[in-house]
GROMACS .gro file of C-alpha atoms in nm:
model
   69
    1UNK     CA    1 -14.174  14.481  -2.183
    2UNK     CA    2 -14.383  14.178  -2.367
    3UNK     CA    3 -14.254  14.382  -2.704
    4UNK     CA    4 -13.897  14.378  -2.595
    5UNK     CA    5 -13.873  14.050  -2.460
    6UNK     CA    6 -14.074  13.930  -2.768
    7UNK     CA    7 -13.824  14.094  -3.003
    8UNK     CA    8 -13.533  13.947  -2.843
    9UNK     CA    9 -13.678  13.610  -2.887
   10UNK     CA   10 -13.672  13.688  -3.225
   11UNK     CA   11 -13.294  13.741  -3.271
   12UNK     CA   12 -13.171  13.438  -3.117
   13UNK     CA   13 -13.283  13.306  -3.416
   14UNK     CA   14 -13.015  13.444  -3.596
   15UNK     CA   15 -12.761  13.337  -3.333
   16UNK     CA   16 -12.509  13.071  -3.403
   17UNK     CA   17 -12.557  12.757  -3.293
   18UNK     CA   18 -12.273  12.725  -3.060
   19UNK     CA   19 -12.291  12.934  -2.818
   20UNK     CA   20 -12.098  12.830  -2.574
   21UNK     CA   21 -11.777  12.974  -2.354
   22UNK     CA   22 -11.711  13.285  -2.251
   23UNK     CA   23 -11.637  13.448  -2.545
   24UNK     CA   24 -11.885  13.350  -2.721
   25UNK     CA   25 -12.147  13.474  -2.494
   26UNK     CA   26 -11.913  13.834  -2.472
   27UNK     CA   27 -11.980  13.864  -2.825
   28UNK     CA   28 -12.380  13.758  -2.828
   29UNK     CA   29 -12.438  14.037  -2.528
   30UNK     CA   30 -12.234  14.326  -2.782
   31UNK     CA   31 -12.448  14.236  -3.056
   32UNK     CA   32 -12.771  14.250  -2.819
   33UNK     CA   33 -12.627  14.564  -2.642
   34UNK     CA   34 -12.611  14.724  -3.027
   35UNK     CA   35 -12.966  14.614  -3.154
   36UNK     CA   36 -13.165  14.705  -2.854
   37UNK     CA   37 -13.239  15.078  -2.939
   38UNK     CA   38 -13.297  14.988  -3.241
   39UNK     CA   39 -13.620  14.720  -3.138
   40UNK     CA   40 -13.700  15.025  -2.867
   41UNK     CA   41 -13.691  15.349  -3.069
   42UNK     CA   42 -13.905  15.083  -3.417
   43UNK     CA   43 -14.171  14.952  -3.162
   44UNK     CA   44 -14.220  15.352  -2.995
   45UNK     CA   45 -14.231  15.479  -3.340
   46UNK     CA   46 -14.470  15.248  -3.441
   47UNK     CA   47 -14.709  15.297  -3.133
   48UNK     CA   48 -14.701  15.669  -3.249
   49UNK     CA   49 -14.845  15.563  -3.601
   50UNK     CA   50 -14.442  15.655  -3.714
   51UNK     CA   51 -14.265  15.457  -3.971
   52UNK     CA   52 -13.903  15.350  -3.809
   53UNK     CA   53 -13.598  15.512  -3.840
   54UNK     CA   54 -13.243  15.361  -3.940
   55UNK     CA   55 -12.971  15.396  -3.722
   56UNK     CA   56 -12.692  15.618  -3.847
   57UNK     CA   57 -12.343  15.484  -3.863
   58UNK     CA   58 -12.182  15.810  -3.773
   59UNK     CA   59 -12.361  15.840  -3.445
   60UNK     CA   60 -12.259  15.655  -3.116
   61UNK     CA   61 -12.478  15.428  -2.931
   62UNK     CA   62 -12.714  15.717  -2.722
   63UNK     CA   63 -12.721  15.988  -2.979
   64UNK     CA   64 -12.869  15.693  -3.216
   65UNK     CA   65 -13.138  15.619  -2.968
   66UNK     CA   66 -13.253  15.986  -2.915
   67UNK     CA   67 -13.191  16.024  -3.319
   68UNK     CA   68 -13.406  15.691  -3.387
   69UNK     CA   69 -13.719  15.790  -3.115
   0.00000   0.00000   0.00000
């Protein structure tokens, strides 16, 4: 948990300034929603001694997980 709450620490740096209103904050939980897997599957892979994997467009959200792990 320290690794995923660390990570997304990490990427509100790269958040906009203004974040404020409802659609603003709609559109900061997609992006979070999309990159999570992503910090998962790369921090598993490189407790395993892995190098990470890219996510592939052409998959959807949970094939790119179990792709990525």
């Amino acid at each position: 948990m320290e690794a995923l709450r660390t990570g997304v620490s990490a990427l509100s740096s790269f958040e906009p300034e203004e974040t404020k209103g409802p659609q603003t904050s709609l559109e900061g939980a997609l992006r979070l929603t999309a990159v999570l897997p992503t910090l998962v599957s790369t921090f598993h892979r490189l407790r395993q001694g892995e190098p990470p994997v890219s996510p592939r467009p052409e998959l959807n959200h949970a094939s790119n997980l179990l792709y990525m792990m």
